[in-house]
Amino acid sequence: MAQALALARRGVGLASPNPAVGCVIVKNGRVIGRGCHLYDKKDHAEVIALRRALRRAGRRAWRRVRGATLYVTLEPCCISGRTGPCTRAVIAAGIRRVVAATRDPNPRVSGRGLAELRRAGVEVTSGVLEDEAQQLIEPFARWIRTGLPMVTLKVAMSWDGKIARSRNPRSQNRGSVTWITSPASRAEVHRMRHAADAVLTGIGTMLADNPRLTDRSGLPRRRPLLRVILDSRLRLPLRSKLVRSARGDVLVFTCAHPESPRARELRAAGVELVHLHGKRPRLKEVLRELGRRGMLSVLIEGGAKLNAAALLGGVVDKFTAFIAPEALGRGVHLVAGGVRTLKRIPAYSREERRTFGKDFYLAGYYRDVYRDH
């Protein structure tokens, strides 16, 4: 199963909007077939592994596969979509035993695929390395159950809770672009961007830092990282790095008039605009639209105001913080309103701790994406 999980991880950035799945087929103690799902190639991991096992066997290939054990990170599907049911292929190949890491979170499949295999006489085991398998497909689980993307809020901060230095001692809302965390932490952030379908920030961060918000992990991805900006009054500069690099991968949610001169200029520069009613874009409405577009995962990289809005608004599924071992003193707090706001934010659970270079990494969940709808 560990090998199957390693194969599944190859699909990160290449399988969405499907889950990343890996499969290994074993007979007589030897691996005879491997496969991982890549969206553009359509076939699921089980079918790829079966075909590779059969292709290598030559004549009477079916004898090589019959009686084998199939290890897969996700319950084989039993419904038709872009491909036929994997359960049918597994049964036809004569697989004796199926070991699945976790059930499919899709309500149309969950448990039914394993039940179908059992009815056909296949021995079934599930729950092997389940936590690792579920973590790999958390965004799919959230999206397939609710139509909403999984939202991860990422912050880089000093140990005294500041996300940027102040440019003006009298202002707590304008930060510098000086790096707080280590190169190792920044490399991990790009791996997080690589695993995400979209990265979201506010106009305040754009005006203060002029970021590109690109995936610079160096890893292949099937579709560009969607860069999403909340900009109620369309203040996004035409000469910003983001606009100058727009190639159909920049989406701005705004409440400004859709036919204003600035709106026309941004569209001409390759920026897509989504007009929302009200004084400012509402996060829940934004996330519904991103889910409708097939965005399974959204990484929020915002400033204090957006962090506070997301945490208080209950839209964050997972919180991650890269904490540098230094104090900034005066600076921009993690959330607008500082300690008073923090006291209003619910506690997270399932805490994870790691280190990246000199930095401390902390993560926690506000929602169980498999059970909380």
Short mmCIF file of N, CA and C in Angstrom, two decimals, residues 304 308 333 335-342:
data_model
loop_
_atom_site.label_atom_id
_atom_site.label_comp_id
_atom_site.label_asym_id
_atom_site.label_seq_id
_atom_site.Cartn_x
_atom_site.Cartn_y
_atom_site.Cartn_z
N ALA A 304 -4.00 40.56 6.82
CA ALA A 304 -4.71 40.47 8.09
C ALA A 304 -6.22 40.52 7.92
N ALA A 308 -8.75 37.36 8.80
CA ALA A 308 -9.82 37.49 9.79
C ALA A 308 -11.17 37.15 9.18
N HIS A 333 -0.41 42.26 12.34
CA HIS A 333 -0.83 41.07 13.07
C HIS A 333 -1.41 40.04 12.11
N VAL A 335 -4.16 38.56 12.15
CA VAL A 335 -5.54 38.89 11.77
C VAL A 335 -5.83 40.33 12.17
N ALA A 336 -6.66 40.98 11.36
CA ALA A 336 -7.09 42.34 11.70
C ALA A 336 -7.82 42.31 13.04
N GLY A 337 -7.49 43.25 13.90
CA GLY A 337 -8.10 43.27 15.22
C GLY A 337 -7.25 42.59 16.27
N GLY A 338 -6.19 41.90 15.84
CA GLY A 338 -5.24 41.30 16.75
C GLY A 338 -5.83 40.29 17.71
N VAL A 339 -5.42 40.38 18.96
CA VAL A 339 -5.80 39.40 19.97
C VAL A 339 -7.31 39.34 20.17
N ARG A 340 -7.98 40.48 20.05
CA ARG A 340 -9.45 40.48 20.21
C ARG A 340 -10.12 39.61 19.16
N THR A 341 -9.60 39.64 17.94
CA THR A 341 -10.16 38.79 16.89
C THR A 341 -9.81 37.34 17.14
N LEU A 342 -8.58 37.06 17.54
CA LEU A 342 -8.16 35.68 17.78
C LEU A 342 -9.05 35.00 18.81
#
